[in-house]
PDB file of C-alpha atoms in Angstrom:
ATOM      1  CA  MET A   1       5.542  37.345  28.813  1.00 46.00           C
ATOM      2  CA  SER A   2       2.271  39.238  28.372  1.00 52.00           C
ATOM      3  CA  SER A   3       4.140  42.387  27.155  1.00 57.00           C
ATOM      4  CA  GLN A   4       6.667  40.618  24.949  1.00 67.00           C
ATOM      5  CA  ILE A   5       6.944  41.946  21.376  1.00 71.00           C
ATOM      6  CA  TYR A   6       7.613  39.521  18.555  1.00 84.00           C
ATOM      7  CA  LYS A   7       9.780  40.603  15.614  1.00 87.00           C
ATOM      8  CA  LEU A   8       7.817  38.867  12.840  1.00 90.00           C
ATOM      9  CA  LEU A   9       4.267  39.404  14.174  1.00 93.00           C
ATOM     10  CA  LYS A  10       2.239  42.584  13.815  1.00 89.00           C
ATOM     11  CA  THR A  11       0.042  42.029  16.884  1.00 89.00           C
ATOM     12  CA  ARG A  12      -0.483  39.540  19.630  1.00 94.00           C
ATOM     13  CA  HIS A  13      -3.319  37.843  17.716  1.00 96.00           C
ATOM     14  CA  VAL A  14      -3.852  34.127  17.051  1.00 98.00           C
ATOM     15  CA  ASP A  15      -5.684  32.767  14.003  1.00 98.00           C
ATOM     16  CA  LEU A  16      -6.888  29.288  14.966  1.00 98.00           C
ATOM     17  CA  ILE A  17      -7.427  26.847  12.059  1.00 98.00           C
ATOM     18  CA  GLY A  18      -8.861  23.409  12.677  1.00 98.00           C
ATOM     19  CA  ALA A  19      -7.486  20.684  10.394  1.00 98.00           C
ATOM     20  CA  ALA A  20     -10.179  18.119  11.021  1.00 98.00           C
ATOM     21  CA  PHE A  21      -8.747  15.360   8.849  1.00 98.00           C
ATOM     22  CA  LYS A  22      -8.227  11.633   9.219  1.00 98.00           C
ATOM     23  CA  LEU A  23      -7.533  10.133   5.792  1.00 98.00           C
ATOM     24  CA  GLY A  24      -3.809  10.190   6.046  1.00 98.00           C
ATOM     25  CA  GLN A  25      -4.014   7.083   8.262  1.00 98.00           C
ATOM     26  CA  ARG A  26      -6.358   4.196   9.113  1.00 96.00           C
ATOM     27  CA  PHE A  27      -8.053   5.154  12.431  1.00 96.00           C
ATOM     28  CA  ASP A  28     -11.203   7.137  13.121  1.00 97.00           C
ATOM     29  CA  GLY A  29     -11.251   9.880  15.761  1.00 98.00           C
ATOM     30  CA  VAL A  30      -8.239  12.122  15.033  1.00 97.00           C
ATOM     31  CA  GLN A  31     -10.500  14.466  13.056  1.00 98.00           C
ATOM     32  CA  TYR A  32     -12.104  15.447  16.370  1.00 98.00           C
ATOM     33  CA  GLY A  33      -8.863  16.761  17.785  1.00 98.00           C
ATOM     34  CA  PRO A  34      -9.523  20.456  17.054  1.00 98.00           C
ATOM     35  CA  GLN A  35     -12.935  20.544  18.671  1.00 97.00           C
ATOM     36  CA  GLU A  36     -11.667  18.636  21.769  1.00 98.00           C
ATOM     37  CA  LEU A  37      -8.815  21.067  22.253  1.00 97.00           C
ATOM     38  CA  ARG A  38     -11.236  24.012  21.988  1.00 98.00           C
ATOM     39  CA  LYS A  39     -13.459  22.383  24.669  1.00 97.00           C
ATOM     40  CA  SER A  40     -10.484  21.684  26.936  1.00 97.00           C
ATOM     41  CA  GLY A  41      -9.701  25.353  27.579  1.00 97.00           C
ATOM     42  CA  LEU A  42      -7.528  26.534  24.714  1.00 97.00           C
ATOM     43  CA  PHE A  43      -9.283  29.924  24.417  1.00 97.00           C
ATOM     44  CA  GLU A  44      -8.729  30.541  28.129  1.00 97.00           C
ATOM     45  CA  VAL A  45      -4.986  29.994  27.604  1.00 97.00           C
ATOM     46  CA  PHE A  46      -4.998  32.735  24.904  1.00 97.00           C
ATOM     47  CA  GLN A  47      -6.868  35.125  27.182  1.00 97.00           C
ATOM     48  CA  LYS A  48      -4.757  34.425  30.208  1.00 97.00           C
ATOM     49  CA  ASN A  49      -1.617  35.271  28.212  1.00 94.00           C
ATOM     50  CA  ASN A  50      -3.169  38.481  26.852  1.00 94.00           C
ATOM     51  CA  TRP A  51      -3.571  37.290  23.214  1.00 96.00           C
ATOM     52  CA  THR A  52      -6.588  38.078  21.115  1.00 97.00           C
ATOM     53  CA  PHE A  53      -7.801  35.336  18.728  1.00 98.00           C
ATOM     54  CA  SER A  54     -10.001  34.430  15.808  1.00 98.00           C
ATOM     55  CA  ASP A  55     -11.395  30.953  15.417  1.00 98.00           C
ATOM     56  CA  LYS A  56     -11.464  30.180  11.655  1.00 98.00           C
ATOM     57  CA  GLY A  57     -13.402  26.943  12.261  1.00 98.00           C
ATOM     58  CA  ASP A  58     -12.567  23.474  10.928  1.00 98.00           C
ATOM     59  CA  LEU A  59     -11.555  22.578   7.364  1.00 98.00           C
ATOM     60  CA  LYS A  60     -13.211  19.309   6.532  1.00 97.00           C
ATOM     61  CA  ILE A  61     -12.728  17.032   3.531  1.00 97.00           C
ATOM     62  CA  GLU A  62     -16.500  17.229   2.918  1.00 96.00           C
ATOM     63  CA  ASP A  63     -16.168  20.915   2.206  1.00 94.00           C
ATOM     64  CA  ILE A  64     -13.582  20.399  -0.585  1.00 96.00           C
ATOM     65  CA  SER A  65     -14.376  19.625  -4.179  1.00 96.00           C
ATOM     66  CA  PHE A  66     -11.785  18.109  -6.508  1.00 96.00           C
ATOM     67  CA  ASP A  67     -11.589  16.002  -9.652  1.00 95.00           C
ATOM     68  CA  THR A  68     -11.746  12.273  -8.827  1.00 95.00           C
ATOM     69  CA  ASN A  69     -11.541  11.173 -12.459  1.00 96.00           C
ATOM     70  CA  VAL A  70      -7.727  10.833 -12.451  1.00 97.00           C
ATOM     71  CA  ASP A  71      -5.603   8.394 -14.347  1.00 97.00           C
ATOM     72  CA  PHE A  72      -3.385   7.056 -11.576  1.00 97.00           C
ATOM     73  CA  SER A  73      -1.236   5.169 -14.082  1.00 96.00           C
ATOM     74  CA  LYS A  74       0.183   8.419 -15.385  1.00 97.00           C
ATOM     75  CA  TYR A  75       1.927   9.103 -12.084  1.00 98.00           C
ATOM     76  CA  LYS A  76       5.217   7.536 -10.960  1.00 97.00           C
ATOM     77  CA  HIS A  77       3.794   6.987  -7.447  1.00 97.00           C
ATOM     78  CA  GLY A  78       0.146   6.707  -8.497  1.00 96.00           C
ATOM     79  CA  HIS A  79      -0.771   3.633  -6.415  1.00 96.00           C
ATOM     80  CA  LEU A  80       1.773   3.909  -3.591  1.00 97.00           C
ATOM     81  CA  ILE A  81      -0.243   6.062  -1.171  1.00 98.00           C
ATOM     82  CA  ASP A  82      -3.841   5.362  -0.018  1.00 98.00           C
ATOM     83  CA  ASN A  83      -6.273   8.242  -0.355  1.00 98.00           C
ATOM     84  CA  SER A  84      -3.712  10.370  -2.159  1.00 98.00           C
ATOM     85  CA  LEU A  85      -6.185  12.503  -4.024  1.00 98.00           C
ATOM     86  CA  ALA A  86      -8.059  13.366  -0.817  1.00 98.00           C
ATOM     87  CA  VAL A  87      -4.820  14.004   1.182  1.00 98.00           C
ATOM     88  CA  GLY A  88      -3.219  16.132  -1.503  1.00 98.00           C
ATOM     89  CA  ASN A  89      -6.267  18.222  -2.229  1.00 98.00           C
ATOM     90  CA  TYR A  90      -7.078  18.661   1.468  1.00 98.00           C
ATOM     91  CA  ASN A  91      -3.575  19.979   2.131  1.00 98.00           C
ATOM     92  CA  LYS A  92      -3.769  22.321  -0.941  1.00 98.00           C
ATOM     93  CA  ASN A  93      -6.792  23.982   0.617  1.00 98.00           C
ATOM     94  CA  LEU A  94      -5.178  24.034   4.088  1.00 98.00           C
ATOM     95  CA  TYR A  95      -2.140  25.723   2.541  1.00 98.00           C
ATOM     96  CA  LYS A  96      -4.300  28.577   1.287  1.00 98.00           C
ATOM     97  CA  LEU A  97      -5.976  29.124   4.666  1.00 98.00           C
ATOM     98  CA  VAL A  98      -2.713  29.066   6.654  1.00 98.00           C
ATOM     99  CA  LYS A  99      -0.865  31.362   4.221  1.00 98.00           C
ATOM    100  CA  GLU A 100      -3.650  33.922   4.235  1.00 98.00           C
ATOM    101  CA  SER A 101      -3.307  34.258   8.028  1.00 98.00           C
ATOM    102  CA  ALA A 102       0.480  34.071   8.025  1.00 98.00           C
ATOM    103  CA  ASP A 103       0.681  36.816   5.346  1.00 97.00           C
ATOM    104  CA  LYS A 104      -1.240  39.119   7.718  1.00 96.00           C
ATOM    105  CA  ARG A 105       1.532  38.416  10.293  1.00 96.00           C
ATOM    106  CA  ASN A 106      -0.900  36.852  12.758  1.00 96.00           C
ATOM    107  CA  PHE A 107       0.288  33.889  14.798  1.00 97.00           C
ATOM    108  CA  VAL A 108      -1.195  30.826  13.059  1.00 98.00           C
ATOM    109  CA  LEU A 109      -2.124  27.827  15.250  1.00 98.00           C
ATOM    110  CA  THR A 110      -3.189  24.799  13.186  1.00 98.00           C
ATOM    111  CA  LEU A 111      -4.797  21.915  15.059  1.00 98.00           C
ATOM    112  CA  GLY A 112      -4.969  18.452  13.525  1.00 97.00           C
ATOM    113  CA  GLY A 113      -5.948  15.876  12.579  1.00 96.00           C
ATOM    114  CA  ASP A 114      -3.455  13.227  11.500  1.00 97.00           C
ATOM    115  CA  HIS A 115       0.129  14.192  10.662  1.00 97.00           C
ATOM    116  CA  SER A 116      -0.518  14.539   6.945  1.00 98.00           C
ATOM    117  CA  VAL A 117      -1.754  18.063   7.674  1.00 98.00           C
ATOM    118  CA  GLY A 118       1.823  19.111   8.426  1.00 98.00           C
ATOM    119  CA  LEU A 119       2.326  19.258   4.609  1.00 98.00           C
ATOM    120  CA  GLY A 120      -0.045  22.168   3.887  1.00 98.00           C
ATOM    121  CA  SER A 121       0.518  24.017   7.163  1.00 98.00           C
ATOM    122  CA  ILE A 122       4.334  23.998   7.036  1.00 98.00           C
ATOM    123  CA  LEU A 123       4.688  24.770   3.341  1.00 98.00           C
ATOM    124  CA  ALA A 124       2.291  27.713   3.775  1.00 98.00           C
ATOM    125  CA  LEU A 125       4.440  29.103   6.644  1.00 98.00           C
ATOM    126  CA  LYS A 126       7.592  28.490   4.600  1.00 98.00           C
ATOM    127  CA  ALA A 127       6.085  30.563   1.740  1.00 98.00           C
ATOM    128  CA  SER A 128       5.247  33.407   4.132  1.00 97.00           C
ATOM    129  CA  TYR A 129       8.494  33.122   6.219  1.00 97.00           C
ATOM    130  CA  PRO A 130      11.343  32.060   3.908  1.00 97.00           C
ATOM    131  CA  SER A 131      13.721  31.563   6.861  1.00 96.00           C
ATOM    132  CA  LEU A 132      11.314  29.196   8.664  1.00 97.00           C
ATOM    133  CA  LYS A 133      12.746  26.611  11.071  1.00 98.00           C
ATOM    134  CA  VAL A 134      10.836  23.489  12.037  1.00 98.00           C
ATOM    135  CA  ILE A 135      11.082  21.447  15.253  1.00 98.00           C
ATOM    136  CA  TRP A 136       9.274  18.121  14.683  1.00 98.00           C
ATOM    137  CA  VAL A 137       8.342  16.504  18.037  1.00 97.00           C
ATOM    138  CA  ASP A 138       7.360  12.889  17.383  1.00 97.00           C
ATOM    139  CA  ALA A 139       8.253   9.331  18.084  1.00 97.00           C
ATOM    140  CA  HIS A 140       8.208   8.754  14.333  1.00 97.00           C
ATOM    141  CA  GLY A 141      10.240  10.454  11.603  1.00 97.00           C
ATOM    142  CA  ASP A 142       7.278  11.089   9.192  1.00 98.00           C
ATOM    143  CA  ILE A 143       9.891  11.472   6.405  1.00 98.00           C
ATOM    144  CA  ASN A 144       9.202   8.292   4.427  1.00 98.00           C
ATOM    145  CA  THR A 145       8.893   8.689   0.689  1.00 98.00           C
ATOM    146  CA  PRO A 146       5.964   7.174  -1.180  1.00 97.00           C
ATOM    147  CA  GLU A 147       8.437   4.537  -2.443  1.00 97.00           C
ATOM    148  CA  CYS A 148       9.856   3.483   0.934  1.00 97.00           C
ATOM    149  CA  THR A 149       6.766   3.776   3.198  1.00 97.00           C
ATOM    150  CA  LEU A 150       5.728   0.403   4.626  1.00 95.00           C
ATOM    151  CA  SER A 151       2.127   1.397   5.509  1.00 95.00           C
ATOM    152  CA  LYS A 152       1.031   3.242   2.292  1.00 97.00           C
ATOM    153  CA  PHE A 153      -0.481   5.908   4.584  1.00 98.00           C
ATOM    154  CA  TYR A 154       0.635   9.450   4.056  1.00 98.00           C
ATOM    155  CA  HIS A 155       0.785  10.462   7.705  1.00 98.00           C
ATOM    156  CA  GLY A 156       4.318   8.907   7.736  1.00 98.00           C
ATOM    157  CA  CYS A 157       5.452  10.870   4.647  1.00 98.00           C
ATOM    158  CA  PRO A 158       4.799  14.643   4.836  1.00 98.00           C
ATOM    159  CA  LEU A 159       8.379  15.670   5.539  1.00 98.00           C
ATOM    160  CA  SER A 160       9.630  13.969   2.374  1.00 98.00           C
ATOM    161  CA  HIS A 161       7.554  16.419   0.293  1.00 98.00           C
ATOM    162  CA  ILE A 162       8.191  19.405   2.586  1.00 98.00           C
ATOM    163  CA  THR A 163      12.011  18.944   2.196  1.00 98.00           C
ATOM    164  CA  GLY A 164      11.789  18.058  -1.501  1.00 97.00           C
ATOM    165  CA  ILE A 165      13.103  14.492  -1.149  1.00 97.00           C
ATOM    166  CA  ALA A 166       9.885  13.385  -2.868  1.00 98.00           C
ATOM    167  CA  ASN A 167       8.448  15.161  -5.916  1.00 97.00           C
ATOM    168  CA  GLY A 168       4.814  16.216  -5.625  1.00 97.00           C
ATOM    169  CA  LYS A 169       4.305  15.826  -9.368  1.00 97.00           C
ATOM    170  CA  ASP A 170       4.776  12.065  -8.987  1.00 98.00           C
ATOM    171  CA  LEU A 171       1.699  11.648  -6.786  1.00 98.00           C
ATOM    172  CA  PRO A 172      -1.948  12.458  -7.730  1.00 98.00           C
ATOM    173  CA  GLY A 173      -3.229  15.385  -5.694  1.00 98.00           C
ATOM    174  CA  PHE A 174       0.192  16.765  -4.885  1.00 98.00           C
ATOM    175  CA  GLU A 175       1.023  18.606  -8.100  1.00 97.00           C
ATOM    176  CA  TRP A 176       0.489  22.015  -6.374  1.00 98.00           C
ATOM    177  CA  ILE A 177       3.561  21.666  -4.132  1.00 97.00           C
ATOM    178  CA  ASN A 178       6.123  24.437  -4.683  1.00 91.00           C
ATOM    179  CA  GLY A 179       9.113  25.340  -2.498  1.00 85.00           C
ATOM    180  CA  LYS A 180      10.830  23.289   0.164  1.00 94.00           C
ATOM    181  CA  LEU A 181      12.311  23.391   3.631  1.00 98.00           C
ATOM    182  CA  GLU A 182      16.119  23.113   3.788  1.00 98.00           C
ATOM    183  CA  PHE A 183      17.441  20.091   5.656  1.00 98.00           C
ATOM    184  CA  LYS A 184      19.471  22.352   7.967  1.00 98.00           C
ATOM    185  CA  ASP A 185      16.230  24.032   9.040  1.00 98.00           C
ATOM    186  CA  LEU A 186      14.659  20.840  10.386  1.00 98.00           C
ATOM    187  CA  VAL A 187      15.190  19.107  13.769  1.00 98.00           C
ATOM    188  CA  HIS A 188      13.536  15.971  15.061  1.00 98.00           C
ATOM    189  CA  ILE A 189      12.943  15.451  18.811  1.00 98.00           C
ATOM    190  CA  GLY A 190      11.884  12.224  20.533  1.00 97.00           C
ATOM    191  CA  LEU A 191      12.491   9.592  17.847  1.00 98.00           C
ATOM    192  CA  ARG A 192      12.015   6.052  19.074  1.00 96.00           C
ATOM    193  CA  ASN A 193      10.242   4.170  16.243  1.00 95.00           C
ATOM    194  CA  ILE A 194      11.451   4.978  12.787  1.00 95.00           C
ATOM    195  CA  ASP A 195      11.480   2.838   9.619  1.00 96.00           C
ATOM    196  CA  HIS A 196      14.653   1.610   7.883  1.00 95.00           C
ATOM    197  CA  GLY A 197      14.120   3.980   4.957  1.00 96.00           C
ATOM    198  CA  GLU A 198      13.758   6.968   7.355  1.00 97.00           C
ATOM    199  CA  LYS A 199      16.983   6.040   9.098  1.00 97.00           C
ATOM    200  CA  GLN A 200      18.801   6.133   5.795  1.00 97.00           C
ATOM    201  CA  ILE A 201      17.279   9.508   4.909  1.00 98.00           C
ATOM    202  CA  LEU A 202      18.328  11.019   8.233  1.00 97.00           C
ATOM    203  CA  ARG A 203      21.880   9.855   7.584  1.00 97.00           C
ATOM    204  CA  ASP A 204      22.035  10.745   3.849  1.00 98.00           C
ATOM    205  CA  TYR A 205      20.776  14.299   4.342  1.00 98.00           C
ATOM    206  CA  ASN A 206      22.466  14.903   7.750  1.00 98.00           C
ATOM    207  CA  ILE A 207      19.157  15.894   9.406  1.00 98.00           C
ATOM    208  CA  LYS A 208      19.724  16.843  13.082  1.00 98.00           C
ATOM    209  CA  HIS A 209      17.711  14.660  15.377  1.00 98.00           C
ATOM    210  CA  TYR A 210      17.405  13.536  19.035  1.00 98.00           C
ATOM    211  CA  CYS A 211      16.202  10.019  19.815  1.00 97.00           C
ATOM    212  CA  MET A 212      14.154   9.529  22.960  1.00 97.00           C
ATOM    213  CA  GLU A 213      17.069   8.080  24.870  1.00 97.00           C
ATOM    214  CA  GLU A 214      19.097  11.247  24.230  1.00 97.00           C
ATOM    215  CA  VAL A 215      16.254  13.413  25.449  1.00 97.00           C
ATOM    216  CA  THR A 216      15.970  11.311  28.635  1.00 97.00           C
ATOM    217  CA  TYR A 217      19.718  11.467  29.194  1.00 98.00           C
ATOM    218  CA  LYS A 218      20.269  15.181  28.559  1.00 98.00           C
ATOM    219  CA  GLY A 219      16.901  16.485  29.666  1.00 98.00           C
ATOM    220  CA  ILE A 220      14.500  18.431  27.486  1.00 96.00           C
ATOM    221  CA  GLY A 221      15.871  21.758  28.701  1.00 97.00           C
ATOM    222  CA  LYS A 222      19.393  20.985  27.481  1.00 98.00           C
ATOM    223  CA  VAL A 223      18.026  19.579  24.184  1.00 98.00           C
ATOM    224  CA  MET A 224      16.005  22.750  23.517  1.00 97.00           C
ATOM    225  CA  THR A 225      18.970  24.980  24.345  1.00 98.00           C
ATOM    226  CA  GLU A 226      21.055  23.064  21.781  1.00 98.00           C
ATOM    227  CA  ILE A 227      18.354  23.342  19.160  1.00 97.00           C
ATOM    228  CA  PHE A 228      17.899  27.099  19.570  1.00 96.00           C
ATOM    229  CA  GLU A 229      21.696  27.554  19.309  1.00 97.00           C
ATOM    230  CA  TYR A 230      21.733  25.340  16.220  1.00 97.00           C
TER     231      TYR A 230
END
């Protein structure tokens, strides 16, 4: 593995980006994920596998400036998502950081943070790698639209904007979104708790997925083999 050459990467170099963000959901603590993973031996894993790395530090909402004087009534989904301005503008800045590293053809490792950070990180990689495929490992679908989400928190919605089901121009802070991931390029693994609206979306758009029972029955090795073939 240490001598393996990767077709789309120039070198065996990791750019580490901390997405220290919590406002896509209600709980405190997830913003400390990046620093805890660093402390738990992540750099040693890079070195053991003969990868060089650059730690780009943590992007924090406190470091981002954006206009808060926004007329929410002008947006179709203006009041449907809590903290939408903060979530949208945070991901806009995260997008720029991830794309800068991806365009250099370094391996980009983004550490969250709540799942809202999937928006900026995945769209940036999609812009740099047009044929990008995404494997979403989660008990939840995270593909609610602002209209069908039950919680009003964005951490359950990023894939709806990533795939273009939801329009970023309808939600304050998300107007910057451009480009989308094709449904055939997305696979869910480990679903066990998804909302009614998400179930309908998975059916309507024929998104390949594996519920937790199927993973248990087949085994993760068989599931991954099927996904790579797909």
